[in-house]
Each structure stands twice: as C-alpha cells, then as structure tokens.
PDB file of C-alpha atoms in Angstrom:
ATOM      1  CA  MET A 372     -39.824-175.619-154.145  1.00 42.00           C
ATOM      2  CA  SER A 373     -39.054-172.557-156.271  1.00 49.00           C
ATOM      3  CA  ASP A 374     -35.982-173.183-158.420  1.00 68.00           C
ATOM      4  CA  ASN A 375     -34.442-169.979-157.204  1.00 92.00           C
ATOM      5  CA  VAL A 376     -34.619-170.568-153.444  1.00 95.00           C
ATOM      6  CA  LEU A 377     -31.417-172.214-152.199  1.00 96.00           C
ATOM      7  CA  ILE A 378     -32.137-172.155-148.443  1.00 97.00           C
ATOM      8  CA  ARG A 379     -35.624-172.076-146.975  1.00 97.00           C
ATOM      9  CA  VAL A 380     -35.925-171.491-143.216  1.00 98.00           C
ATOM     10  CA  ARG A 381     -39.268-171.924-141.456  1.00 97.00           C
ATOM     11  CA  ASP A 382     -40.087-171.019-137.825  1.00 97.00           C
ATOM     12  CA  LEU A 383     -36.573-171.827-136.621  1.00 97.00           C
ATOM     13  CA  LYS A 384     -36.181-171.888-132.842  1.00 96.00           C
ATOM     14  CA  LYS A 385     -33.185-172.516-130.615  1.00 96.00           C
ATOM     15  CA  TYR A 386     -33.875-172.494-126.879  1.00 95.00           C
ATOM     16  CA  TYR A 387     -31.453-173.106-124.025  1.00 92.00           C
ATOM     17  CA  ASN A 388     -32.222-174.003-120.388  1.00 90.00           C
ATOM     18  CA  GLY A 389     -35.719-175.137-121.259  1.00 83.00           C
ATOM     19  CA  ASP A 390     -37.322-171.990-122.635  1.00 84.00           C
ATOM     20  CA  ALA A 391     -35.299-169.562-120.508  1.00 88.00           C
ATOM     21  CA  ILE A 392     -32.951-168.373-123.284  1.00 91.00           C
ATOM     22  CA  LYS A 393     -34.460-167.930-126.738  1.00 94.00           C
ATOM     23  CA  ALA A 394     -31.391-167.620-128.978  1.00 96.00           C
ATOM     24  CA  LEU A 395     -33.653-168.009-132.018  1.00 97.00           C
ATOM     25  CA  ASP A 396     -37.355-167.418-131.642  1.00 96.00           C
ATOM     26  CA  GLY A 397     -39.178-168.203-134.860  1.00 97.00           C
ATOM     27  CA  ILE A 398     -36.942-167.260-137.807  1.00 97.00           C
ATOM     28  CA  THR A 399     -38.543-167.562-141.239  1.00 98.00           C
ATOM     29  CA  THR A 400     -36.716-166.460-144.382  1.00 97.00           C
ATOM     30  CA  ASP A 401     -35.665-167.594-147.863  1.00 97.00           C
ATOM     31  CA  ILE A 402     -32.173-167.201-149.324  1.00 97.00           C
ATOM     32  CA  VAL A 403     -32.156-167.069-153.099  1.00 96.00           C
ATOM     33  CA  HIS A 404     -29.381-168.188-155.478  1.00 96.00           C
ATOM     34  CA  GLY A 405     -26.893-165.365-156.034  1.00 96.00           C
ATOM     35  CA  GLU A 406     -28.180-163.284-153.127  1.00 97.00           C
ATOM     36  CA  VAL A 407     -25.833-161.609-150.629  1.00 97.00           C
ATOM     37  CA  VAL A 408     -27.675-161.537-147.296  1.00 98.00           C
ATOM     38  CA  VAL A 409     -25.962-159.533-144.557  1.00 98.00           C
ATOM     39  CA  VAL A 410     -27.190-160.117-140.991  1.00 98.00           C
ATOM     40  CA  ILE A 411     -26.680-157.262-138.531  1.00 98.00           C
ATOM     41  CA  GLY A 412     -27.730-156.646-134.937  1.00 97.00           C
ATOM     42  CA  PRO A 413     -26.386-156.165-131.428  1.00 96.00           C
ATOM     43  CA  SER A 414     -24.236-158.774-129.665  1.00 93.00           C
ATOM     44  CA  GLY A 415     -26.368-161.610-128.356  1.00 93.00           C
ATOM     45  CA  SER A 416     -29.145-161.019-130.892  1.00 96.00           C
ATOM     46  CA  GLY A 417     -28.902-164.537-132.353  1.00 96.00           C
ATOM     47  CA  LYS A 418     -27.030-163.675-135.574  1.00 97.00           C
ATOM     48  CA  SER A 419     -24.260-166.271-135.222  1.00 96.00           C
ATOM     49  CA  THR A 420     -26.691-168.891-133.894  1.00 96.00           C
ATOM     50  CA  PHE A 421     -28.822-168.361-137.002  1.00 97.00           C
ATOM     51  CA  LEU A 422     -25.830-168.644-139.319  1.00 97.00           C
ATOM     52  CA  ARG A 423     -24.450-171.732-137.591  1.00 95.00           C
ATOM     53  CA  SER A 424     -27.896-173.343-137.728  1.00 96.00           C
ATOM     54  CA  LEU A 425     -27.880-173.149-141.522  1.00 96.00           C
ATOM     55  CA  ASN A 426     -25.385-176.013-141.673  1.00 92.00           C
ATOM     56  CA  LEU A 427     -26.485-177.552-138.363  1.00 93.00           C
ATOM     57  CA  LEU A 428     -23.397-176.590-136.389  1.00 93.00           C
ATOM     58  CA  GLU A 429     -26.163-175.486-134.016  1.00 93.00           C
ATOM     59  CA  LEU A 430     -29.005-177.990-133.802  1.00 93.00           C
ATOM     60  CA  PRO A 431     -32.341-176.141-133.745  1.00 94.00           C
ATOM     61  CA  THR A 432     -34.894-176.868-131.039  1.00 95.00           C
ATOM     62  CA  SER A 433     -37.643-176.830-133.672  1.00 95.00           C
ATOM     63  CA  GLY A 434     -38.443-175.571-137.155  1.00 96.00           C
ATOM     64  CA  SER A 435     -37.108-176.653-140.528  1.00 96.00           C
ATOM     65  CA  ILE A 436     -34.294-175.781-142.930  1.00 97.00           C
ATOM     66  CA  GLU A 437     -34.347-176.844-146.565  1.00 96.00           C
ATOM     67  CA  PHE A 438     -31.112-176.618-148.514  1.00 96.00           C
ATOM     68  CA  ASP A 439     -31.029-177.377-152.211  1.00 91.00           C
ATOM     69  CA  GLY A 440     -34.413-179.093-151.978  1.00 91.00           C
ATOM     70  CA  ALA A 441     -33.489-181.393-149.064  1.00 93.00           C
ATOM     71  CA  GLU A 442     -34.751-180.893-145.534  1.00 95.00           C
ATOM     72  CA  ILE A 443     -31.456-180.970-143.651  1.00 95.00           C
ATOM     73  CA  THR A 444     -33.205-180.786-140.243  1.00 94.00           C
ATOM     74  CA  ASP A 445     -34.610-184.270-140.926  1.00 93.00           C
ATOM     75  CA  PRO A 446     -32.431-186.694-138.888  1.00 91.00           C
ATOM     76  CA  LYS A 447     -32.404-189.100-141.870  1.00 92.00           C
ATOM     77  CA  THR A 448     -30.572-186.542-144.046  1.00 92.00           C
ATOM     78  CA  ASP A 449     -26.801-186.991-144.396  1.00 92.00           C
ATOM     79  CA  ILE A 450     -25.762-183.538-143.179  1.00 91.00           C
ATOM     80  CA  ASN A 451     -22.090-184.107-143.978  1.00 91.00           C
ATOM     81  CA  LEU A 452     -22.967-184.474-147.645  1.00 90.00           C
ATOM     82  CA  HIS A 453     -24.760-181.114-147.597  1.00 91.00           C
ATOM     83  CA  ARG A 454     -22.062-179.397-145.555  1.00 92.00           C
ATOM     84  CA  GLN A 455     -19.664-180.067-148.421  1.00 92.00           C
ATOM     85  CA  LYS A 456     -21.758-177.638-150.493  1.00 94.00           C
ATOM     86  CA  MET A 457     -21.680-174.952-147.783  1.00 96.00           C
ATOM     87  CA  GLY A 458     -18.447-173.018-147.331  1.00 95.00           C
ATOM     88  CA  MET A 459     -18.018-171.674-143.796  1.00 95.00           C
ATOM     89  CA  VAL A 460     -15.619-168.957-142.662  1.00 94.00           C
ATOM     90  CA  PHE A 461     -15.324-168.183-138.950  1.00 91.00           C
ATOM     91  CA  GLN A 462     -13.808-165.343-136.899  1.00 89.00           C
ATOM     92  CA  HIS A 463     -10.766-167.525-136.310  1.00 87.00           C
ATOM     93  CA  PHE A 464      -9.136-169.104-139.267  1.00 84.00           C
ATOM     94  CA  ASN A 465      -9.032-172.775-138.204  1.00 86.00           C
ATOM     95  CA  LEU A 466      -6.073-173.553-140.468  1.00 93.00           C
ATOM     96  CA  PHE A 467      -4.026-176.649-139.635  1.00 95.00           C
ATOM     97  CA  PRO A 468      -0.768-175.180-138.269  1.00 95.00           C
ATOM     98  CA  HIS A 469       1.377-178.176-139.251  1.00 97.00           C
ATOM     99  CA  MET A 470       0.328-178.060-142.929  1.00 96.00           C
ATOM    100  CA  THR A 471       1.360-175.693-145.700  1.00 97.00           C
ATOM    101  CA  VAL A 472      -1.224-173.330-147.152  1.00 97.00           C
ATOM    102  CA  LEU A 473      -1.529-175.540-150.241  1.00 97.00           C
ATOM    103  CA  ARG A 474      -2.077-178.672-148.137  1.00 97.00           C
ATOM    104  CA  ASN A 475      -4.681-176.858-146.016  1.00 96.00           C
ATOM    105  CA  MET A 476      -6.544-176.003-149.202  1.00 97.00           C
ATOM    106  CA  THR A 477      -6.347-179.358-150.983  1.00 97.00           C
ATOM    107  CA  LEU A 478      -6.976-181.734-148.070  1.00 96.00           C
ATOM    108  CA  ALA A 479     -10.793-181.658-148.196  1.00 94.00           C
ATOM    109  CA  PRO A 480     -11.232-181.716-152.007  1.00 96.00           C
ATOM    110  CA  ILE A 481      -8.898-184.745-152.236  1.00 96.00           C
ATOM    111  CA  LYS A 482     -10.380-186.612-149.249  1.00 95.00           C
ATOM    112  CA  LEU A 483     -14.080-185.698-149.576  1.00 92.00           C
ATOM    113  CA  LEU A 484     -14.599-184.895-153.258  1.00 93.00           C
ATOM    114  CA  LYS A 485     -12.023-187.514-154.369  1.00 95.00           C
ATOM    115  CA  LYS A 486     -10.350-184.978-156.654  1.00 96.00           C
ATOM    116  CA  PRO A 487      -6.979-185.968-158.109  1.00 97.00           C
ATOM    117  CA  GLU A 488      -4.187-184.198-156.237  1.00 96.00           C
ATOM    118  CA  ALA A 489      -2.913-182.362-159.335  1.00 97.00           C
ATOM    119  CA  GLU A 490      -6.394-181.004-160.097  1.00 97.00           C
ATOM    120  CA  ALA A 491      -6.950-179.922-156.475  1.00 97.00           C
ATOM    121  CA  GLN A 492      -3.570-178.174-156.413  1.00 97.00           C
ATOM    122  CA  GLU A 493      -4.215-176.403-159.704  1.00 97.00           C
ATOM    123  CA  LYS A 494      -7.517-175.018-158.434  1.00 96.00           C
ATOM    124  CA  ALA A 495      -5.946-174.012-155.101  1.00 97.00           C
ATOM    125  CA  ARG A 496      -3.095-172.165-156.826  1.00 97.00           C
ATOM    126  CA  GLU A 497      -5.553-170.385-159.117  1.00 96.00           C
ATOM    127  CA  LEU A 498      -7.589-169.230-156.091  1.00 95.00           C
ATOM    128  CA  LEU A 499      -4.412-168.097-154.313  1.00 96.00           C
ATOM    129  CA  ARG A 500      -3.506-166.030-157.375  1.00 94.00           C
ATOM    130  CA  ARG A 501      -6.957-164.506-157.336  1.00 92.00           C
ATOM    131  CA  VAL A 502      -6.542-163.235-153.747  1.00 93.00           C
ATOM    132  CA  GLY A 503      -2.953-162.081-154.254  1.00 93.00           C
ATOM    133  CA  LEU A 504      -1.299-164.891-152.287  1.00 95.00           C
ATOM    134  CA  ALA A 505       0.193-167.039-155.058  1.00 95.00           C
ATOM    135  CA  ASP A 506       3.623-166.805-153.417  1.00 96.00           C
ATOM    136  CA  ARG A 507       2.364-168.202-150.078  1.00 96.00           C
ATOM    137  CA  ALA A 508       1.394-171.709-151.247  1.00 97.00           C
ATOM    138  CA  GLU A 509       4.293-173.392-149.434  1.00 97.00           C
ATOM    139  CA  ALA A 510       4.150-171.151-146.343  1.00 97.00           C
ATOM    140  CA  TYR A 511       2.808-172.321-142.986  1.00 97.00           C
ATOM    141  CA  PRO A 512      -0.016-170.479-141.179  1.00 95.00           C
ATOM    142  CA  SER A 513       2.405-169.140-138.521  1.00 96.00           C
ATOM    143  CA  GLN A 514       4.207-167.232-141.297  1.00 97.00           C
ATOM    144  CA  LEU A 515       1.064-165.351-142.372  1.00 95.00           C
ATOM    145  CA  SER A 516      -0.609-162.175-141.124  1.00 93.00           C
ATOM    146  CA  GLY A 517      -4.178-162.327-139.799  1.00 93.00           C
ATOM    147  CA  GLY A 518      -5.537-160.854-143.023  1.00 94.00           C
ATOM    148  CA  GLN A 519      -3.629-163.402-145.097  1.00 95.00           C
ATOM    149  CA  LYS A 520      -4.887-166.272-142.932  1.00 94.00           C
ATOM    150  CA  GLN A 521      -8.482-165.144-143.345  1.00 94.00           C
ATOM    151  CA  ARG A 522      -8.093-164.825-147.126  1.00 95.00           C
ATOM    152  CA  ILE A 523      -6.659-168.365-147.117  1.00 95.00           C
ATOM    153  CA  ALA A 524      -9.637-169.551-145.038  1.00 95.00           C
ATOM    154  CA  ILE A 525     -12.001-168.083-147.651  1.00 95.00           C
ATOM    155  CA  VAL A 526     -10.285-169.644-150.659  1.00 95.00           C
ATOM    156  CA  ARG A 527      -9.930-172.929-148.784  1.00 95.00           C
ATOM    157  CA  ALA A 528     -13.726-173.017-148.525  1.00 95.00           C
ATOM    158  CA  LEU A 529     -13.979-172.153-152.240  1.00 95.00           C
ATOM    159  CA  CYS A 530     -11.829-175.172-153.123  1.00 95.00           C
ATOM    160  CA  MET A 531     -14.894-177.314-152.325  1.00 94.00           C
ATOM    161  CA  ASP A 532     -16.995-175.566-155.024  1.00 94.00           C
ATOM    162  CA  PRO A 533     -19.681-174.592-152.495  1.00 96.00           C
ATOM    163  CA  GLU A 534     -23.147-173.418-153.492  1.00 96.00           C
ATOM    164  CA  VAL A 535     -23.261-170.938-150.626  1.00 97.00           C
ATOM    165  CA  MET A 536     -20.658-169.232-148.433  1.00 97.00           C
ATOM    166  CA  LEU A 537     -21.463-168.568-144.760  1.00 97.00           C
ATOM    167  CA  PHE A 538     -19.354-165.930-143.009  1.00 97.00           C
ATOM    168  CA  ASP A 539     -19.493-165.571-139.220  1.00 96.00           C
ATOM    169  CA  GLU A 540     -17.967-162.157-138.387  1.00 95.00           C
ATOM    170  CA  PRO A 541     -14.952-162.890-140.616  1.00 94.00           C
ATOM    171  CA  THR A 542     -13.164-159.614-139.830  1.00 94.00           C
ATOM    172  CA  SER A 543     -13.828-159.207-136.105  1.00 91.00           C
ATOM    173  CA  ALA A 544     -10.549-160.849-135.016  1.00 89.00           C
ATOM    174  CA  LEU A 545      -8.421-158.800-137.434  1.00 91.00           C
ATOM    175  CA  ASP A 546      -6.356-155.667-136.947  1.00 90.00           C
ATOM    176  CA  PRO A 547      -8.208-152.720-138.512  1.00 89.00           C
ATOM    177  CA  GLU A 548      -5.765-152.328-141.402  1.00 87.00           C
ATOM    178  CA  MET A 549      -6.295-155.952-142.437  1.00 91.00           C
ATOM    179  CA  VAL A 550     -10.091-155.765-142.548  1.00 93.00           C
ATOM    180  CA  GLY A 551     -10.131-154.123-145.981  1.00 92.00           C
ATOM    181  CA  GLU A 552      -8.164-156.859-147.737  1.00 92.00           C
ATOM    182  CA  VAL A 553     -10.598-159.537-146.519  1.00 94.00           C
ATOM    183  CA  LEU A 554     -13.696-157.484-147.386  1.00 94.00           C
ATOM    184  CA  GLU A 555     -12.236-156.931-150.867  1.00 94.00           C
ATOM    185  CA  VAL A 556     -12.142-160.708-151.475  1.00 95.00           C
ATOM    186  CA  MET A 557     -15.742-160.984-150.256  1.00 96.00           C
ATOM    187  CA  LYS A 558     -16.840-158.156-152.571  1.00 95.00           C
ATOM    188  CA  GLU A 559     -15.279-159.939-155.535  1.00 95.00           C
ATOM    189  CA  LEU A 560     -17.117-163.140-154.588  1.00 95.00           C
ATOM    190  CA  ALA A 561     -20.392-161.227-154.480  1.00 95.00           C
ATOM    191  CA  GLN A 562     -19.709-159.721-157.902  1.00 94.00           C
ATOM    192  CA  MET A 563     -19.126-163.209-159.290  1.00 94.00           C
ATOM    193  CA  GLY A 564     -22.614-164.229-158.163  1.00 95.00           C
ATOM    194  CA  MET A 565     -21.734-166.392-155.149  1.00 96.00           C
ATOM    195  CA  THR A 566     -24.652-166.874-152.748  1.00 97.00           C
ATOM    196  CA  MET A 567     -23.476-165.483-149.397  1.00 98.00           C
ATOM    197  CA  VAL A 568     -24.854-165.108-145.880  1.00 98.00           C
ATOM    198  CA  VAL A 569     -22.658-162.777-143.833  1.00 98.00           C
ATOM    199  CA  VAL A 570     -22.868-161.921-140.137  1.00 97.00           C
ATOM    200  CA  THR A 571     -20.823-158.764-139.664  1.00 95.00           C
ATOM    201  CA  HIS A 572     -20.381-155.474-137.813  1.00 93.00           C
ATOM    202  CA  GLU A 573     -18.994-153.854-140.973  1.00 94.00           C
ATOM    203  CA  MET A 574     -21.877-151.552-141.888  1.00 95.00           C
ATOM    204  CA  GLY A 575     -20.022-150.094-144.880  1.00 94.00           C
ATOM    205  CA  PHE A 576     -19.724-153.572-146.374  1.00 95.00           C
ATOM    206  CA  ALA A 577     -23.397-154.273-145.684  1.00 96.00           C
ATOM    207  CA  ARG A 578     -24.443-151.041-147.381  1.00 95.00           C
ATOM    208  CA  GLU A 579     -22.208-151.565-150.408  1.00 95.00           C
ATOM    209  CA  VAL A 580     -22.428-155.293-151.106  1.00 95.00           C
ATOM    210  CA  ALA A 581     -25.654-156.717-149.627  1.00 97.00           C
ATOM    211  CA  SER A 582     -28.643-157.399-151.805  1.00 97.00           C
ATOM    212  CA  ARG A 583     -30.642-157.742-148.564  1.00 98.00           C
ATOM    213  CA  VAL A 584     -29.947-156.752-144.975  1.00 98.00           C
ATOM    214  CA  ILE A 585     -31.555-158.597-142.057  1.00 98.00           C
ATOM    215  CA  PHE A 586     -31.665-156.893-138.649  1.00 98.00           C
ATOM    216  CA  MET A 587     -31.964-159.296-135.720  1.00 98.00           C
ATOM    217  CA  ASP A 588     -32.564-158.739-132.043  1.00 97.00           C
ATOM    218  CA  GLY A 589     -33.832-161.045-129.305  1.00 96.00           C
ATOM    219  CA  GLY A 590     -33.587-164.061-131.609  1.00 97.00           C
ATOM    220  CA  GLN A 591     -36.021-162.570-134.129  1.00 97.00           C
ATOM    221  CA  ILE A 592     -35.860-160.805-137.483  1.00 98.00           C
ATOM    222  CA  LEU A 593     -37.199-157.356-136.621  1.00 98.00           C
ATOM    223  CA  GLU A 594     -36.646-155.773-140.029  1.00 97.00           C
ATOM    224  CA  GLU A 595     -35.234-156.655-143.437  1.00 97.00           C
ATOM    225  CA  GLY A 596     -34.900-154.992-146.804  1.00 97.00           C
ATOM    226  CA  THR A 597     -32.446-153.491-149.254  1.00 98.00           C
ATOM    227  CA  PRO A 598     -29.458-151.656-147.741  1.00 97.00           C
ATOM    228  CA  GLU A 599     -31.142-148.366-148.637  1.00 97.00           C
ATOM    229  CA  GLU A 600     -34.378-149.359-146.883  1.00 97.00           C
ATOM    230  CA  VAL A 601     -32.636-150.606-143.756  1.00 98.00           C
ATOM    231  CA  PHE A 602     -29.968-147.912-143.375  1.00 97.00           C
ATOM    232  CA  ASP A 603     -31.704-144.835-144.792  1.00 97.00           C
ATOM    233  CA  HIS A 604     -35.361-145.521-143.955  1.00 97.00           C
ATOM    234  CA  PRO A 605     -35.434-147.782-140.863  1.00 97.00           C
ATOM    235  CA  LYS A 606     -38.959-148.433-139.617  1.00 97.00           C
ATOM    236  CA  CYS A 607     -38.663-150.062-136.182  1.00 96.00           C
ATOM    237  CA  ASP A 608     -37.385-148.104-133.183  1.00 97.00           C
ATOM    238  CA  ARG A 609     -34.957-150.861-132.156  1.00 97.00           C
ATOM    239  CA  LEU A 610     -33.215-150.648-135.533  1.00 97.00           C
ATOM    240  CA  LYS A 611     -33.114-146.839-135.369  1.00 97.00           C
ATOM    241  CA  THR A 612     -31.457-147.010-131.933  1.00 97.00           C
ATOM    242  CA  PHE A 613     -28.973-149.636-133.138  1.00 97.00           C
ATOM    243  CA  LEU A 614     -28.007-147.612-136.217  1.00 96.00           C
ATOM    244  CA  SER A 615     -27.565-144.422-134.168  1.00 96.00           C
ATOM    245  CA  LYS A 616     -24.823-146.233-132.234  1.00 94.00           C
ATOM    246  CA  VAL A 617     -23.006-147.950-135.094  1.00 91.00           C
ATOM    247  CA  LEU A 618     -23.150-145.468-137.995  1.00 85.00           C
TER     248      LEU A 618
END
C-alpha cells in the first residue's frame, strides 16, 4: 500500500431491498494524506452513504475499504479501534445536553485514549481558544448558538487526534449567518494539513478549499478533479446540469 494513501475504497456497493435501490454502485477512489476531498451532488446521490461507509456507520453490501493499511470491511477488524482515528461531524451536533462543553470534549479522550484528565482538559481548552470559544468551556449546549455547537462538535472530534475528519453536511442545519463561522474553522483545518472528506452543498467552500472535488449521482462517481476542472470545465452533462442549478 502506498505510504501516502490513507483510505483506499474499491468497488464499494450498498444496495437496499435486494438490488432495487443502489445507494452506492461501485465506488472506487483513494484518499491521500493531507487531501481535502469535497463530495458534491444532488440529494439522494449517495454522498452521505459513501461518507458514512468510510467508518462503517453504513455497512457496505460488497467491496472493500482500507484505512491506514487495515481492511476495515473485514469482520475480524476491530472497527471501534479505527473509528477512534476518524473524526466525524454530522448535520446535528450530537452534544450531550447534560454535560458542559469541556466535559463533552474530554469524555472520549479520557475513556477511550486513557488520557489523564488534566491533559485532556488542556488540549480541549487550547482547541476552544483556537475556534474563539475559550469562554464557553463551562457552558451547556442549550446555552450555545447553532454555529457555536457545530464548532464545538468539530473541536470535540479533534480532541481524539484523528487522522482524518469526515464531515456530513456540517452546515445544512445552521442559520445562514452561522455557516461562515463553521466553514472558517474547516478552512483552518485544511490549511493545517488535516485530511478531510466533506459532503456539502457549499460550492464556494468546495471551490476555495478542496484539493479534489467528487461529483456523485445515482450512487456513482460521475466526475472528479480539481475545483477548477469540476466547476469551470465540467465534462459530463449531468454535472453541467447540476452546476447550472447550484451556482
């Protein structure tokens, strides 16, 4: 396996109702260390299914996924061990409402990584400072705006020192004026060299931050390339139609 490939996906399929619904229909791609891959496409194209398959939140019907040299689709692989190295941020923030922000952020590193509490708290506070929320450490999720909650969800994932961050439409549940503050955090992550796979409808973000854009429809990758190739010189008609509606 090439040293630089972090995730290797081969002929990934996810079928429902027998073969009636092909959510994923033969996805093959490599994700390289430090790459920011942005996945775009119409609703129902398989984007989120693909993303959620990368850490087996969706179990594929067939095909293989290698992560960090281990085939995680092999039933003998301890997927929970590998999930610890994959940060995941969803549309909804999934913060524990009865815990402070700091406790939300330190729970997993203390329990799963066995980090000393003081060390986990120090890292969490440093990450909160980085996203402009140092003063919210002792707040509860109900006291935060949607944009603040999503920034907390991102830095909570970073507390686990992940090798890759997976984002499933992280701004789609936010009020428009809060979208920018979350995208700003994601841009900074990209600049720091974090490997990221992002499913999003934010075409401006895709154009500005992606090293590669994947266009999906009907459970397949129909086109991929640099942002310039995909947005300025689309080849397939389906992509051209899609872009005419979203740009």
